[in-house]
PDB file of C-alpha atoms in Angstrom:
ATOM      1  CA  MET S  92     -19.193  -4.581   5.823  1.00 77.00           C
ATOM      2  CA  TYR S  93     -17.607  -2.081   8.613  1.00 85.00           C
ATOM      3  CA  ASN S  94     -17.503  -3.330  12.152  1.00 85.00           C
ATOM      4  CA  PRO S  95     -15.999   0.105  14.152  1.00 89.00           C
ATOM      5  CA  THR S  96     -14.813  -2.060  16.887  1.00 86.00           C
ATOM      6  CA  VAL S  97     -12.740  -3.937  15.113  1.00 88.00           C
ATOM      7  CA  ALA S  98     -11.745  -0.907  13.406  1.00 90.00           C
ATOM      8  CA  ARG S  99     -10.579   0.463  16.501  1.00 89.00           C
ATOM      9  CA  LEU S 100      -8.672  -2.572  17.579  1.00 86.00           C
ATOM     10  CA  THR S 101      -6.795  -2.778  14.094  1.00 89.00           C
ATOM     11  CA  TYR S 102      -6.098   0.981  14.334  1.00 90.00           C
ATOM     12  CA  ARG S 103      -5.139   0.316  17.794  1.00 88.00           C
ATOM     13  CA  ALA S 104      -2.451  -2.474  15.797  1.00 86.00           C
ATOM     14  CA  VAL S 105      -1.375  -0.790  12.921  1.00 90.00           C
ATOM     15  CA  LEU S 106      -0.281   2.442  14.589  1.00 87.00           C
ATOM     16  CA  GLY S 107       1.179   1.236  17.490  1.00 79.00           C
ATOM     17  CA  ARG S 108       4.443   2.902  18.840  1.00 73.00           C
ATOM     18  CA  ARG S 109       7.307   1.571  16.236  1.00 79.00           C
ATOM     19  CA  ARG S 110       5.105   0.953  13.359  1.00 80.00           C
ATOM     20  CA  ALA S 111       3.521   4.658  13.876  1.00 84.00           C
ATOM     21  CA  ALA S 112       7.310   6.017  14.153  1.00 86.00           C
ATOM     22  CA  ILE S 113       8.559   4.042  10.689  1.00 85.00           C
ATOM     23  CA  LEU S 114       4.928   5.442   9.126  1.00 90.00           C
ATOM     24  CA  PHE S 115       5.858   9.147   9.663  1.00 92.00           C
ATOM     25  CA  VAL S 116      10.020   8.530   9.212  1.00 93.00           C
ATOM     26  CA  LEU S 117       9.133   7.604   5.070  1.00 93.00           C
ATOM     27  CA  PRO S 118       7.450  10.775   4.470  1.00 95.00           C
ATOM     28  CA  ALA S 119       9.248  13.024   6.290  1.00 96.00           C
ATOM     29  CA  LEU S 120      12.461  11.650   4.476  1.00 95.00           C
ATOM     30  CA  LEU S 121      10.158  12.585   0.946  1.00 96.00           C
ATOM     31  CA  LEU S 122       9.153  15.566   2.343  1.00 96.00           C
ATOM     32  CA  LEU S 123      12.969  16.657   2.943  1.00 96.00           C
ATOM     33  CA  LEU S 124      14.281  15.120   0.123  1.00 95.00           C
ATOM     34  CA  ALA S 125      12.037  16.896  -2.531  1.00 95.00           C
ATOM     35  CA  ALA S 126      13.060  20.325  -0.227  1.00 96.00           C
ATOM     36  CA  ALA S 127      16.381  19.398  -1.131  1.00 95.00           C
ATOM     37  CA  VAL S 128      16.623  19.180  -4.664  1.00 94.00           C
ATOM     38  CA  ARG S 129      14.020  21.985  -5.113  1.00 93.00           C
ATOM     39  CA  GLY S 130      16.773  24.125  -3.478  1.00 92.00           C
ATOM     40  CA  PHE S 131      19.968  22.595  -5.444  1.00 89.00           C
ATOM     41  CA  HIS S 132      18.137  22.332  -8.908  1.00 84.00           C
ATOM     42  CA  GLY S 133      15.239  24.914  -8.439  1.00 87.00           C
ATOM     43  CA  ALA S 134      11.465  23.772  -9.730  1.00 85.00           C
ATOM     44  CA  ASP S 135      12.087  21.224 -12.875  1.00 88.00           C
ATOM     45  CA  ASP S 136       9.158  19.053 -13.695  1.00 90.00           C
ATOM     46  CA  GLN S 137      11.438  16.116 -15.326  1.00 92.00           C
ATOM     47  CA  VAL S 138      13.108  15.998 -12.302  1.00 92.00           C
ATOM     48  CA  ALA S 139      10.518  16.477  -9.504  1.00 92.00           C
ATOM     49  CA  ALA S 140       8.565  13.158 -11.826  1.00 93.00           C
ATOM     50  CA  ASP S 141      11.796  11.365 -11.333  1.00 92.00           C
ATOM     51  CA  LEU S 142      12.215  11.441  -7.290  1.00 93.00           C
ATOM     52  CA  LEU S 143       7.852  11.055  -7.281  1.00 94.00           C
ATOM     53  CA  GLY S 144       8.488   8.106  -9.223  1.00 91.00           C
ATOM     54  CA  GLY S 145      11.967   6.365  -8.225  1.00 87.00           C
ATOM     55  CA  PHE S 146      11.240   7.070  -4.529  1.00 91.00           C
ATOM     56  CA  ALA S 147       7.264   7.933  -3.754  1.00 93.00           C
ATOM     57  CA  LEU S 148       6.007   5.766  -6.204  1.00 92.00           C
ATOM     58  CA  ALA S 149       8.346   2.985  -6.388  1.00 88.00           C
ATOM     59  CA  THR S 150       9.664   2.962  -2.512  1.00 90.00           C
ATOM     60  CA  MET S 151       7.633   4.888   0.047  1.00 93.00           C
ATOM     61  CA  VAL S 152       3.812   3.689  -1.567  1.00 94.00           C
ATOM     62  CA  PRO S 153       4.943  -0.466  -1.296  1.00 93.00           C
ATOM     63  CA  LEU S 154       6.636  -0.047   2.220  1.00 93.00           C
ATOM     64  CA  ILE S 155       4.041   1.782   3.899  1.00 95.00           C
ATOM     65  CA  GLY S 156       1.407  -1.124   2.477  1.00 94.00           C
ATOM     66  CA  VAL S 157       3.094  -3.749   3.852  1.00 94.00           C
ATOM     67  CA  ILE S 158       3.639  -1.680   7.192  1.00 93.00           C
ATOM     68  CA  ALA S 159      -1.080  -1.481   7.452  1.00 94.00           C
ATOM     69  CA  GLY S 160      -1.629  -4.052   4.801  1.00 93.00           C
ATOM     70  CA  THR S 161       0.768  -6.828   7.794  1.00 92.00           C
ATOM     71  CA  GLY S 162      -0.013  -4.863  10.784  1.00 90.00           C
ATOM     72  CA  SER S 163      -3.564  -5.091  10.545  1.00 91.00           C
ATOM     73  CA  ILE S 164      -4.068  -8.792  11.070  1.00 89.00           C
ATOM     74  CA  GLY S 165      -0.603 -10.939  10.997  1.00 82.00           C
ATOM     75  CA  PRO S 166       0.028  -9.797  14.614  1.00 80.00           C
ATOM     76  CA  GLU S 167      -3.562 -11.384  15.335  1.00 82.00           C
ATOM     77  CA  ILE S 168      -2.480 -14.022  13.898  1.00 80.00           C
ATOM     78  CA  ASP S 169       1.147 -14.600  15.819  1.00 76.00           C
ATOM     79  CA  ASP S 170      -0.094 -14.003  18.916  1.00 75.00           C
ATOM     80  CA  GLY S 171      -3.358 -15.649  18.746  1.00 73.00           C
ATOM     81  CA  SER S 172      -5.676 -13.117  19.595  1.00 75.00           C
ATOM     82  CA  ILE S 173      -7.554 -13.394  16.570  1.00 80.00           C
ATOM     83  CA  VAL S 174      -9.449 -16.239  18.248  1.00 78.00           C
ATOM     84  CA  TYR S 175     -11.262 -14.189  20.329  1.00 79.00           C
ATOM     85  CA  LEU S 176     -12.005 -12.056  17.712  1.00 79.00           C
ATOM     86  CA  LEU S 177     -13.202 -15.091  15.645  1.00 79.00           C
ATOM     87  CA  SER S 178     -15.224 -16.034  18.190  1.00 79.00           C
ATOM     88  CA  LYS S 179     -17.563 -13.066  17.922  1.00 79.00           C
ATOM     89  CA  PRO S 180     -20.349 -13.462  15.945  1.00 81.00           C
ATOM     90  CA  VAL S 181     -18.852 -10.839  13.553  1.00 82.00           C
ATOM     91  CA  LYS S 182     -19.027 -11.968   9.856  1.00 86.00           C
ATOM     92  CA  ARG S 183     -15.476 -13.605   8.531  1.00 84.00           C
ATOM     93  CA  SER S 184     -15.721 -11.035   5.485  1.00 86.00           C
ATOM     94  CA  GLU S 185     -17.285  -8.280   7.978  1.00 90.00           C
ATOM     95  CA  ILE S 186     -13.412  -8.734   9.547  1.00 90.00           C
ATOM     96  CA  ILE S 187     -11.759  -9.325   5.992  1.00 92.00           C
ATOM     97  CA  ALA S 188     -13.552  -5.849   4.387  1.00 93.00           C
ATOM     98  CA  THR S 189     -13.164  -3.863   7.922  1.00 94.00           C
ATOM     99  CA  LYS S 190      -9.395  -5.063   8.352  1.00 94.00           C
ATOM    100  CA  PHE S 191      -8.462  -3.554   4.732  1.00 96.00           C
ATOM    101  CA  THR S 192     -10.767  -0.260   4.684  1.00 96.00           C
ATOM    102  CA  VAL S 193      -7.798   0.425   7.769  1.00 95.00           C
ATOM    103  CA  ALA S 194      -4.922  -0.568   6.523  1.00 95.00           C
ATOM    104  CA  LEU S 195      -6.362   1.213   2.696  1.00 96.00           C
ATOM    105  CA  ALA S 196      -7.082   4.635   5.144  1.00 96.00           C
ATOM    106  CA  VAL S 197      -3.588   4.354   6.572  1.00 96.00           C
ATOM    107  CA  THR S 198      -1.903   3.324   3.194  1.00 96.00           C
ATOM    108  CA  MET S 199      -3.561   6.790   1.557  1.00 96.00           C
ATOM    109  CA  ALA S 200      -2.911   9.321   4.331  1.00 95.00           C
ATOM    110  CA  PHE S 201       0.447   8.062   4.433  1.00 95.00           C
ATOM    111  CA  SER S 202       1.659   8.267   1.144  1.00 95.00           C
ATOM    112  CA  ALA S 203      -0.552   9.965  -1.194  1.00 94.00           C
ATOM    113  CA  LEU S 204      -0.974  13.153   0.556  1.00 95.00           C
ATOM    114  CA  PRO S 205       2.921  13.642   1.138  1.00 96.00           C
ATOM    115  CA  THR S 206       2.984  12.707  -2.598  1.00 96.00           C
ATOM    116  CA  LEU S 207       1.312  15.606  -3.188  1.00 96.00           C
ATOM    117  CA  LEU S 208       2.681  17.478  -0.958  1.00 96.00           C
ATOM    118  CA  ALA S 209       6.674  16.842  -1.896  1.00 96.00           C
ATOM    119  CA  GLY S 210       5.469  17.606  -5.719  1.00 95.00           C
ATOM    120  CA  PHE S 211       3.888  21.378  -4.811  1.00 95.00           C
ATOM    121  CA  ILE S 212       7.512  21.159  -2.740  1.00 95.00           C
ATOM    122  CA  LEU S 213       9.057  20.285  -6.457  1.00 94.00           C
ATOM    123  CA  ASN S 214       8.281  22.261  -9.133  1.00 91.00           C
ATOM    124  CA  GLY S 215       4.471  23.271  -7.906  1.00 91.00           C
ATOM    125  CA  ASN S 216       2.481  20.726 -10.079  1.00 88.00           C
ATOM    126  CA  GLY S 217       3.790  22.165 -12.686  1.00 88.00           C
ATOM    127  CA  GLN S 218       2.681  19.765 -15.701  1.00 91.00           C
ATOM    128  CA  GLN S 219      -0.026  18.534 -13.024  1.00 93.00           C
ATOM    129  CA  VAL S 220       3.276  16.057 -11.623  1.00 94.00           C
ATOM    130  CA  ALA S 221       1.859  16.504  -7.937  1.00 94.00           C
ATOM    131  CA  VAL S 222      -1.608  15.955  -8.631  1.00 96.00           C
ATOM    132  CA  ALA S 223      -0.004  13.277 -11.607  1.00 95.00           C
ATOM    133  CA  CYS S 224       1.706  11.380  -8.323  1.00 96.00           C
ATOM    134  CA  ALA S 225      -0.890  12.055  -5.708  1.00 96.00           C
ATOM    135  CA  VAL S 226      -3.487   9.637  -7.869  1.00 96.00           C
ATOM    136  CA  ALA S 227      -1.707   6.726  -8.243  1.00 96.00           C
ATOM    137  CA  ALA S 228       0.124   6.694  -5.259  1.00 96.00           C
ATOM    138  CA  LEU S 229      -3.611   6.208  -4.365  1.00 96.00           C
ATOM    139  CA  VAL S 230      -4.990   3.474  -6.171  1.00 95.00           C
ATOM    140  CA  ALA S 231      -1.520   2.109  -5.560  1.00 95.00           C
ATOM    141  CA  SER S 232      -2.646   1.825  -2.059  1.00 96.00           C
ATOM    142  CA  PHE S 233      -6.094  -0.501  -2.606  1.00 96.00           C
ATOM    143  CA  ALA S 234      -3.871  -2.985  -3.957  1.00 96.00           C
ATOM    144  CA  TYR S 235      -0.788  -2.712  -1.749  1.00 96.00           C
ATOM    145  CA  SER S 236      -3.684  -2.701   0.583  1.00 96.00           C
ATOM    146  CA  ALA S 237      -5.306  -5.689   0.114  1.00 96.00           C
ATOM    147  CA  LEU S 238      -2.188  -8.035  -0.839  1.00 95.00           C
ATOM    148  CA  PHE S 239      -0.598  -7.354   1.558  1.00 95.00           C
ATOM    149  CA  LEU S 240      -3.310  -7.628   3.867  1.00 95.00           C
ATOM    150  CA  LEU S 241      -3.681 -11.255   2.294  1.00 94.00           C
ATOM    151  CA  LEU S 242      -0.327 -12.022   3.049  1.00 93.00           C
ATOM    152  CA  GLY S 243      -0.808 -11.763   6.344  1.00 90.00           C
ATOM    153  CA  THR S 244      -3.209 -14.223   6.228  1.00 90.00           C
ATOM    154  CA  VAL S 245      -1.364 -16.893   5.140  1.00 89.00           C
ATOM    155  CA  SER S 246       1.781 -16.269   6.217  1.00 85.00           C
ATOM    156  CA  ARG S 247       3.628 -15.446  10.050  1.00 83.00           C
ATOM    157  CA  HIS S 248       6.396 -13.925   7.712  1.00 87.00           C
ATOM    158  CA  ALA S 249       4.672 -12.126   5.802  1.00 87.00           C
ATOM    159  CA  VAL S 250       6.521  -8.679   6.860  1.00 88.00           C
ATOM    160  CA  VAL S 251       9.862 -10.419   5.907  1.00 90.00           C
ATOM    161  CA  ILE S 252       8.216 -11.257   2.507  1.00 91.00           C
ATOM    162  CA  GLY S 253       6.362  -8.094   1.981  1.00 89.00           C
ATOM    163  CA  LEU S 254       9.630  -6.032   2.583  1.00 89.00           C
ATOM    164  CA  VAL S 255      11.288  -8.601  -0.402  1.00 88.00           C
ATOM    165  CA  TYR S 256       8.690  -7.502  -2.622  1.00 86.00           C
ATOM    166  CA  ALA S 257       8.869  -3.888  -1.196  1.00 84.00           C
ATOM    167  CA  LEU S 258      12.503  -3.247  -1.708  1.00 82.00           C
ATOM    168  CA  VAL S 259      13.242  -5.879  -4.258  1.00 83.00           C
ATOM    169  CA  TRP S 260      10.984  -6.778  -6.649  1.00 80.00           C
ATOM    170  CA  GLU S 261       8.694  -2.869  -7.036  1.00 78.00           C
ATOM    171  CA  SER S 262      11.750  -1.382  -6.022  1.00 72.00           C
ATOM    172  CA  LEU S 263      14.814  -3.338  -8.735  1.00 72.00           C
ATOM    173  CA  PHE S 264      12.914  -5.336 -11.000  1.00 69.00           C
ATOM    174  CA  GLY S 265       9.490  -3.499 -11.527  1.00 60.00           C
ATOM    175  CA  SER S 266      11.661  -0.562 -12.512  1.00 61.00           C
ATOM    176  CA  LEU S 267      14.930  -2.446 -14.255  1.00 66.00           C
ATOM    177  CA  VAL S 268      13.494  -5.370 -15.756  1.00 68.00           C
ATOM    178  CA  PRO S 269      10.799  -5.669 -19.122  1.00 66.00           C
ATOM    179  CA  GLY S 270       9.346  -8.655 -18.297  1.00 67.00           C
ATOM    180  CA  ALA S 271       8.489  -7.756 -14.611  1.00 67.00           C
ATOM    181  CA  ARG S 272       6.946  -4.281 -15.187  1.00 73.00           C
ATOM    182  CA  THR S 273       3.256  -6.155 -15.851  1.00 79.00           C
ATOM    183  CA  LEU S 274       3.398  -7.602 -13.224  1.00 81.00           C
ATOM    184  CA  SER S 275       3.834  -4.040 -10.965  1.00 85.00           C
ATOM    185  CA  VAL S 276       1.990  -2.250  -8.928  1.00 91.00           C
ATOM    186  CA  GLN S 277       4.260   0.521  -9.256  1.00 89.00           C
ATOM    187  CA  GLN S 278       3.462   0.244 -13.147  1.00 89.00           C
ATOM    188  CA  TRP S 279       0.350   0.004 -12.972  1.00 92.00           C
ATOM    189  CA  SER S 280      -0.091   3.408 -10.952  1.00 93.00           C
ATOM    190  CA  LEU S 281       2.669   4.981 -13.567  1.00 91.00           C
ATOM    191  CA  ALA S 282       0.127   3.910 -16.411  1.00 92.00           C
ATOM    192  CA  LEU S 283      -2.406   6.555 -15.022  1.00 93.00           C
ATOM    193  CA  ALA S 284       0.312   8.861 -13.880  1.00 93.00           C
ATOM    194  CA  GLU S 285       1.319   9.354 -17.116  1.00 92.00           C
ATOM    195  CA  ARG S 286      -1.774   9.896 -18.637  1.00 91.00           C
ATOM    196  CA  ILE S 287      -2.715  12.725 -16.029  1.00 92.00           C
ATOM    197  CA  ALA S 288       0.677  14.791 -15.994  1.00 90.00           C
ATOM    198  CA  GLY S 289       2.059  16.248 -18.941  1.00 80.00           C
ATOM    199  CA  GLU S 290       3.321  14.322 -21.911  1.00 82.00           C
ATOM    200  CA  GLY S 291       7.138  12.093 -21.539  1.00 83.00           C
ATOM    201  CA  LEU S 292       7.272  13.053 -17.550  1.00 88.00           C
ATOM    202  CA  PHE S 293       5.807   9.532 -16.961  1.00 90.00           C
ATOM    203  CA  GLY S 294       6.381   6.174 -18.666  1.00 82.00           C
ATOM    204  CA  SER S 295       4.945   2.606 -18.092  1.00 83.00           C
ATOM    205  CA  ASP S 296       5.080  -0.798 -19.611  1.00 80.00           C
ATOM    206  CA  VAL S 297       1.016  -1.054 -19.456  1.00 85.00           C
ATOM    207  CA  GLY S 298      -1.815   0.268 -20.635  1.00 88.00           C
ATOM    208  CA  MET S 299      -4.388   2.371 -19.228  1.00 91.00           C
ATOM    209  CA  ALA S 300      -7.034   0.080 -19.608  1.00 92.00           C
ATOM    210  CA  ALA S 301      -5.135  -2.877 -18.145  1.00 92.00           C
ATOM    211  CA  ALA S 302      -3.517  -1.141 -15.762  1.00 92.00           C
ATOM    212  CA  VAL S 303      -6.893  -0.406 -14.305  1.00 94.00           C
ATOM    213  CA  SER S 304      -8.035  -3.948 -15.437  1.00 95.00           C
ATOM    214  CA  LEU S 305      -5.083  -5.455 -12.888  1.00 94.00           C
ATOM    215  CA  LEU S 306      -5.539  -3.260 -10.074  1.00 95.00           C
ATOM    216  CA  VAL S 307      -9.085  -3.933  -9.875  1.00 96.00           C
ATOM    217  CA  GLY S 308      -8.627  -7.810 -10.006  1.00 96.00           C
ATOM    218  CA  VAL S 309      -6.232  -8.357  -7.953  1.00 95.00           C
ATOM    219  CA  THR S 310      -7.805  -5.997  -5.240  1.00 96.00           C
ATOM    220  CA  VAL S 311     -10.914  -7.595  -4.938  1.00 96.00           C
ATOM    221  CA  ALA S 312      -8.877 -11.292  -5.273  1.00 96.00           C
ATOM    222  CA  ALA S 313      -7.005 -10.631  -2.802  1.00 95.00           C
ATOM    223  CA  ILE S 314      -9.419  -9.382  -0.482  1.00 95.00           C
ATOM    224  CA  TRP S 315     -12.034 -12.316  -1.541  1.00 93.00           C
ATOM    225  CA  TYR S 316      -8.836 -14.597  -0.760  1.00 93.00           C
ATOM    226  CA  ALA S 317      -7.726 -13.461   2.887  1.00 91.00           C
ATOM    227  CA  GLY S 318     -11.700 -13.821   3.220  1.00 88.00           C
ATOM    228  CA  SER S 319     -11.720 -17.245   2.281  1.00 88.00           C
ATOM    229  CA  ARG S 320      -8.573 -18.510   4.280  1.00 85.00           C
ATOM    230  CA  LEU S 321      -9.612 -16.255   7.447  1.00 83.00           C
ATOM    231  CA  ARG S 322     -12.953 -18.607   7.514  1.00 77.00           C
ATOM    232  CA  SER S 323     -10.401 -22.516   6.675  1.00 75.00           C
ATOM    233  CA  LEU S 324      -8.741 -20.653   9.975  1.00 69.00           C
ATOM    234  CA  THR S 325     -11.734 -20.320  12.167  1.00 51.00           C
ATOM    235  CA  LEU S 326     -12.842 -24.278  11.403  1.00 44.00           C
ATOM    236  CA  ALA S 327      -9.297 -25.373  11.622  1.00 44.00           C
ATOM    237  CA  GLY S 328      -9.431 -23.621  15.595  1.00 41.00           C
ATOM    238  CA  GLU S 329     -12.768 -24.904  16.168  1.00 43.00           C
ATOM    239  CA  GLU S 330     -11.831 -28.491  14.840  1.00 38.00           C
TER     240      GLU S 330
END
């Protein structure tokens, strides 16, 4: 279910000049903020948890997911080059699985690792804050990559919709509005951070079992539906 040729083309698309610049800017900003906060406040577990939860998990991870997920297939659909890929003897499920793998790898690399480093800068991983947030970023990467890959297959405005979701729903409603928290990938990942880190540092409105089930369910359903949409696109092109 992994095609090296498709993967190489996808990496080239995702890591193009403009996307790569944004991918590097967000983690760099997190590390700069972490260094500045450590310099002004010293090592504080709650401050570290607030910064990583409020910026890394609520803003940086979903934004990187938007760039990697939509960038893995959206441009090919927009410019029509997806037709050439679909004309090759490659299973549609293999194409989606490969593109999801690439989007996931990029999202993890540019979100989980910087989050871990920022956590060590902030408080030296006191009360497992750095590890907890890195794990949360890792698991959130699965859902974000799948969701935004799906979005790239169903809409030509995937980036705009993804940015609205990341900046408005996850950063604003997912953090502030109680009813919306249960439908937030951020809150699902925070449930894992809450389990790993010291007591009281993180809070989630979703229980551990429900969070894991939702993360797995959304990821699998999004990948399946993306494959289904790609097959429909193939049939439309053939007709």
